[in-house]
mmCIF file of C-alpha atoms in Angstrom:
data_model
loop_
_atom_site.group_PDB
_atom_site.id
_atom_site.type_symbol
_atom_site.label_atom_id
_atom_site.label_comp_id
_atom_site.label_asym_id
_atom_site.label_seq_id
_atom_site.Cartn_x
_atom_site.Cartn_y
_atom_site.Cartn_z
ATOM 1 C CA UNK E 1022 14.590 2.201 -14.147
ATOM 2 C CA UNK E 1023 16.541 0.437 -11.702
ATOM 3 C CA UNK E 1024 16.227 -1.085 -8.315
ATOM 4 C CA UNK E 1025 18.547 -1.503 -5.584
ATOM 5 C CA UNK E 1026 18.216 -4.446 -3.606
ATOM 6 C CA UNK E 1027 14.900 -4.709 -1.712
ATOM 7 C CA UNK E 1028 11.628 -6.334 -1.636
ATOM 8 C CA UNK E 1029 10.177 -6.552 -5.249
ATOM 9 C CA UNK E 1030 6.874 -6.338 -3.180
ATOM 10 C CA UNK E 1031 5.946 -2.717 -2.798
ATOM 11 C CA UNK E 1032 8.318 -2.082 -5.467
ATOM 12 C CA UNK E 1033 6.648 -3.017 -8.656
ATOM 13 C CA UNK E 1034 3.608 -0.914 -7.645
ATOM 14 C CA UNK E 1035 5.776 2.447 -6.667
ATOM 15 C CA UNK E 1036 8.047 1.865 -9.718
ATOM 16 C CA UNK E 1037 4.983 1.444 -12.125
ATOM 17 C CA UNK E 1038 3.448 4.721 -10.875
ATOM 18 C CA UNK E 1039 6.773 6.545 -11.620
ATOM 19 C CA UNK E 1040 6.773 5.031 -15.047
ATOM 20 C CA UNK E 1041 3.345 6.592 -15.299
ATOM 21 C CA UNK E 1042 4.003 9.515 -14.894
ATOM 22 C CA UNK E 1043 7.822 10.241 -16.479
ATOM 23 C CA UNK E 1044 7.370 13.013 -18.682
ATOM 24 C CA UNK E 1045 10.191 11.748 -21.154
ATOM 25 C CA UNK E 1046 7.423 9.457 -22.739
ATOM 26 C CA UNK E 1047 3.962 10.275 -24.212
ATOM 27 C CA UNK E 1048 1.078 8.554 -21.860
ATOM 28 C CA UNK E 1049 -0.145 5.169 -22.370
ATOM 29 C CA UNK E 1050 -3.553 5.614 -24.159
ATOM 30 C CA UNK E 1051 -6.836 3.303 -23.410
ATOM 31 C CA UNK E 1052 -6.362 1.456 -26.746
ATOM 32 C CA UNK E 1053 -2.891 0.693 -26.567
ATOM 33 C CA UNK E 1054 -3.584 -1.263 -23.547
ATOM 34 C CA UNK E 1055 -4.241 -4.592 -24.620
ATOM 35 C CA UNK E 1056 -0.703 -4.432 -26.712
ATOM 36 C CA UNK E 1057 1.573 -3.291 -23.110
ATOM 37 C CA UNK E 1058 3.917 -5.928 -21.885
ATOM 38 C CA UNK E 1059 5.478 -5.286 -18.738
ATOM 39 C CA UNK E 1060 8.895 -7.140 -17.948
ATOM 40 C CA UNK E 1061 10.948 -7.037 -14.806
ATOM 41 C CA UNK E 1062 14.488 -8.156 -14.709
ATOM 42 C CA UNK E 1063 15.491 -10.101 -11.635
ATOM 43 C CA UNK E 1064 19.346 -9.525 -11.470
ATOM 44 C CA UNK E 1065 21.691 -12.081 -9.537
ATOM 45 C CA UNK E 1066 24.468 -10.704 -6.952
ATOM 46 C CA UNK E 1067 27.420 -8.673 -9.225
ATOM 47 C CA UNK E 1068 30.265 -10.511 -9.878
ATOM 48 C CA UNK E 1069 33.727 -8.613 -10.143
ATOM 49 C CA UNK E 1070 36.046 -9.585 -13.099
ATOM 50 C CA UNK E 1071 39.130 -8.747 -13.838
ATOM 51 C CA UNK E 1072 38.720 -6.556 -17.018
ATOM 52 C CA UNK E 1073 35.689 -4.695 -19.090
ATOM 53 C CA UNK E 1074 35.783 -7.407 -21.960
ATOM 54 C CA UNK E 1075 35.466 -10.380 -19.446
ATOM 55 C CA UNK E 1076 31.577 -11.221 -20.033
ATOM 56 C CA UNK E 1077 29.443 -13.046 -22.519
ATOM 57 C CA UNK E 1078 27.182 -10.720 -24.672
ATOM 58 C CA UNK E 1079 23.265 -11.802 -24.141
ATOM 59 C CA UNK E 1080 23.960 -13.795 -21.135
ATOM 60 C CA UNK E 1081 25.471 -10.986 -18.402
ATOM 61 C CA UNK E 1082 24.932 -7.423 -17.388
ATOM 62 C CA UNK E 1083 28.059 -4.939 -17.125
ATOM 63 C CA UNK E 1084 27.976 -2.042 -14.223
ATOM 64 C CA UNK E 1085 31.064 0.364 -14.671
ATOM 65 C CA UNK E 1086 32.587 2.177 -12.343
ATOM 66 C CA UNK E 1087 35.253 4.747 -13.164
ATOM 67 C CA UNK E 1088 37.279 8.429 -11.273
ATOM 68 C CA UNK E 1089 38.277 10.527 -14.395
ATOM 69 C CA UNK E 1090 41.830 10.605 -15.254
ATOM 70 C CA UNK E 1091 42.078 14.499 -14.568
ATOM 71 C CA UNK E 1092 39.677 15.254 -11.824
ATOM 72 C CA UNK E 1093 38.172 13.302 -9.025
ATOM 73 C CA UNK E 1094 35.072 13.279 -10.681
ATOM 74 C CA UNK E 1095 33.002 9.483 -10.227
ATOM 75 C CA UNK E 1096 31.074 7.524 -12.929
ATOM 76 C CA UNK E 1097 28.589 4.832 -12.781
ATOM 77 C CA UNK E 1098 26.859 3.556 -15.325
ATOM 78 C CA UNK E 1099 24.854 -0.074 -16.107
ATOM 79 C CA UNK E 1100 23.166 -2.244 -19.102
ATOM 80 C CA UNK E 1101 20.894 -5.002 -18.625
ATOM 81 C CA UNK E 1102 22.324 -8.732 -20.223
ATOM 82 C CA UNK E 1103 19.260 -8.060 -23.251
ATOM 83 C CA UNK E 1104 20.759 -4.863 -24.550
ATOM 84 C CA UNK E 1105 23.479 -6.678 -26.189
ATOM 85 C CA UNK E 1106 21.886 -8.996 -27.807
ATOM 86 C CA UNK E 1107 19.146 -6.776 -29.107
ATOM 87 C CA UNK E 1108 21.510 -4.088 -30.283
ATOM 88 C CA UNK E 1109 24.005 -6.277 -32.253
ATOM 89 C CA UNK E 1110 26.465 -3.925 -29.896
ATOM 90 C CA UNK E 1111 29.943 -5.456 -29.367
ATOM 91 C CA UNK E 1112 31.629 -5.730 -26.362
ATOM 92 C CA UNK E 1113 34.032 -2.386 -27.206
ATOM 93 C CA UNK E 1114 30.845 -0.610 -28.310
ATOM 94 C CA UNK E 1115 28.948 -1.646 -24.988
ATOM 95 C CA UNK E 1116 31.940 -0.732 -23.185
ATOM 96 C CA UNK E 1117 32.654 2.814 -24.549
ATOM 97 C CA UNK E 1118 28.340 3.290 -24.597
ATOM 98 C CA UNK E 1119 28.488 3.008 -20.859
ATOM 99 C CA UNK E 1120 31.251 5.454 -20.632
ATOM 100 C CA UNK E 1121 29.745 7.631 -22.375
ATOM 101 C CA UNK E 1122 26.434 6.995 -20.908
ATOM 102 C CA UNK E 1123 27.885 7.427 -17.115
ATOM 103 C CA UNK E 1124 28.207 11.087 -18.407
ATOM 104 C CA UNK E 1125 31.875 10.849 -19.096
ATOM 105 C CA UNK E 1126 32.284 13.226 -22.096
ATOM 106 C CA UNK E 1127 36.735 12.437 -22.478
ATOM 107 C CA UNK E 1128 39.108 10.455 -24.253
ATOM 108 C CA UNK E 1129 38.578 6.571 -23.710
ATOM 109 C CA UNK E 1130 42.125 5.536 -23.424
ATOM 110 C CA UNK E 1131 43.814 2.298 -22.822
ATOM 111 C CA UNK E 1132 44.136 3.470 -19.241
ATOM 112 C CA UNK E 1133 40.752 4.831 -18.770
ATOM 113 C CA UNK E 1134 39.947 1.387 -19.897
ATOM 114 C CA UNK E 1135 42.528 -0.029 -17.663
ATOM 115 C CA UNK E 1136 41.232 1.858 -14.448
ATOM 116 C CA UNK E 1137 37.359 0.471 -14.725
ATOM 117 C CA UNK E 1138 36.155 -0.913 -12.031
ATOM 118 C CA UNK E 1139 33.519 -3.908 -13.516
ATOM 119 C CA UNK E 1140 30.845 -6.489 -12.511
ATOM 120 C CA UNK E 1141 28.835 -8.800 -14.630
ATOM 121 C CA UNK E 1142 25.364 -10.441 -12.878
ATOM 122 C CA UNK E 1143 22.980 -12.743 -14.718
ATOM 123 C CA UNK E 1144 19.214 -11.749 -15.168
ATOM 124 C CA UNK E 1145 16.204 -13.549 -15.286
ATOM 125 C CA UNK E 1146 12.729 -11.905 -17.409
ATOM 126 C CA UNK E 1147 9.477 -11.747 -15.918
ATOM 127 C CA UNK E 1148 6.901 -10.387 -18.095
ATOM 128 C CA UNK E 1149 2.938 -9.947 -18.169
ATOM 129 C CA UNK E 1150 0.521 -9.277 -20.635
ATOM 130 C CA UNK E 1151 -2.224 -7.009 -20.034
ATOM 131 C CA UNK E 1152 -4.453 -9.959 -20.711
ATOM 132 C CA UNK E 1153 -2.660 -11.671 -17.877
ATOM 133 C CA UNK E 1154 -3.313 -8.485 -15.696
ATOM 134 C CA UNK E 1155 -7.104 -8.834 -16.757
ATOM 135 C CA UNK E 1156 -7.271 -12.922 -15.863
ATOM 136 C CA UNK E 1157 -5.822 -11.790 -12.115
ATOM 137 C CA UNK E 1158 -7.128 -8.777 -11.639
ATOM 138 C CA UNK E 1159 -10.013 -7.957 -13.360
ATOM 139 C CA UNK E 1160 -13.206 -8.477 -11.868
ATOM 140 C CA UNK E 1161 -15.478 -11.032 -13.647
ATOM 141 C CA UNK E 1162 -17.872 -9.258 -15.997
ATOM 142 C CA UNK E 1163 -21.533 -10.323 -14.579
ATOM 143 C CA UNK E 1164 -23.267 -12.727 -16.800
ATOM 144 C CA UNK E 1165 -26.374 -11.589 -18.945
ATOM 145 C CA UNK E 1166 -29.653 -12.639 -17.152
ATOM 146 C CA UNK E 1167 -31.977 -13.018 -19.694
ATOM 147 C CA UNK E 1168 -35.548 -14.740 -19.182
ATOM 148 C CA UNK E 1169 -36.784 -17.184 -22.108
ATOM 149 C CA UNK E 1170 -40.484 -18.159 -22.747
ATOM 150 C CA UNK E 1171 -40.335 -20.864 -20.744
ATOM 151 C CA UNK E 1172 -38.972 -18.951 -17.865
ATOM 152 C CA UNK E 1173 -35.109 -20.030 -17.626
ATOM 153 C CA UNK E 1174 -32.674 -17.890 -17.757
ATOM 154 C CA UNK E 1175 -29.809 -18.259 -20.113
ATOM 155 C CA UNK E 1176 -27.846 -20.130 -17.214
ATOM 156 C CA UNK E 1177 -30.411 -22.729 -17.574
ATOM 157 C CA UNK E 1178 -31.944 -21.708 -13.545
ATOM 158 C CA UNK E 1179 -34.997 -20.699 -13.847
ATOM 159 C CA UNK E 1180 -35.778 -17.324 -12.864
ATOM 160 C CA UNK E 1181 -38.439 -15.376 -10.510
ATOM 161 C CA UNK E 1182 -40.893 -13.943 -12.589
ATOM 162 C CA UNK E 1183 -44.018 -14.274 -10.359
ATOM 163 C CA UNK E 1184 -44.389 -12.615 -6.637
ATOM 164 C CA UNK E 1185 -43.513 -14.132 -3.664
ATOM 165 C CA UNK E 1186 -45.868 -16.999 -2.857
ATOM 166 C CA UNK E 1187 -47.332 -17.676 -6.283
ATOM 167 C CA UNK E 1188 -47.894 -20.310 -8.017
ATOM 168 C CA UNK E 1189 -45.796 -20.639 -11.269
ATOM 169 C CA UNK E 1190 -47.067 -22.507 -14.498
ATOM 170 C CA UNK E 1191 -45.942 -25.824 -12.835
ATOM 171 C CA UNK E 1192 -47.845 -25.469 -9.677
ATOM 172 C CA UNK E 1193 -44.777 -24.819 -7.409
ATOM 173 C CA UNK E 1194 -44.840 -22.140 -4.995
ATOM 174 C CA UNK E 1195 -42.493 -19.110 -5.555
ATOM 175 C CA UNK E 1196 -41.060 -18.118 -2.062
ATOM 176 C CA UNK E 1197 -38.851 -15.072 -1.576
ATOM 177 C CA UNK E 1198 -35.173 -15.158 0.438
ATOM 178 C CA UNK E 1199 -34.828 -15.368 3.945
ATOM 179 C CA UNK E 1200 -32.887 -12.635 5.423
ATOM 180 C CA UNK E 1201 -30.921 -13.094 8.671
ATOM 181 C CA UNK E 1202 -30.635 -9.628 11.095
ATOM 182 C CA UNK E 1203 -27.628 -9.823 13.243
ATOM 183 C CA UNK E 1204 -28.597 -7.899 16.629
ATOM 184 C CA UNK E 1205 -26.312 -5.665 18.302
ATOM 185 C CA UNK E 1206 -26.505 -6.653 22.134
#
């Protein structure tokens, strides 16, 4: 969905909880995890122009705004620059979408085209991977510790395998941790 203006901080959190749990779409299952991409689109300040045509298709956004012609009735409605450009949709298709699409169900006349109030912005993607959720995120899986015959462990350290004190095979003495006890005063 979109954002006004604030803080993308608290936002992509809030925002990806709603996603979530909109009951339009089907829930994200565990094994369809590693294949999610999530994108954000950071949108520059709205530019007016002078008429609904005056915009480049894959490089700006379009936000209408319109009154109906017989009633007093408002409309708002927006694309993002992408859906363009990944729709093949041109400009007087986009244009009469978002009509429709601001929930304007009349006649798209030359004046109703006329009366549109328009803005263009720019956009720039941010996306993540779930694997690049798992790299920040994730906590580190623990590594195996495994003991060989010789006594390392697969990190090459080798491990504790006698008591505290004892001797191991090489004569050195096996001593355990010292622990310091903070005292409450």
């Amino acid at each position: 969905g979109c954002v006004t203006s604030s803080p993308l901080c608290g936002l992509l959190q809030e925002y990806a909880v709603r996603a979530a749990q909109d009951s339009r779409f089907p829930s994200i299952s565990l094994h369809e995890l590693p294949a999610l991409t999530c994108e954000v689109n950071v949108l520059s300040p709205n530019e007016p122009i002078d008429h609904c045509y005056d915009w480049e298709s894959g490089v700006h956004g379009l936000v209408l705004e319109f009154t109906a012609p017989d009633s007093d009735a408002s409309y708002s409605a927006e694309y993002l620059p992408c859906v363009a450009a990944e729709t093949g949709w041109g400009k007087e298709y986009i244009v009469e979408s978002l009509i429709q699409k601001a929930g304007y169900d009349g006649p798209i006349t030359p004046e109703l085209l006329q009366s549109l109030k328009c803005w263009r912005y720019k956009s720039t993607v941010v996306s993540s991977t779930y694997q690049d959720y798992l790299q920040v995120y994730a906590p580190p899986l623990p590594e195996p510790r495994r003991t060989t015959s010789n006594g390392l462990s697969c990190n090459g350290s080798r491990s504790n395998r006698h008591g505290p004190n004892e001797r191991t095979p090489n004569g050195h003495v096996s001593a355990p941790h010292a622990r310091r006890r903070a005292h409450n005063r």
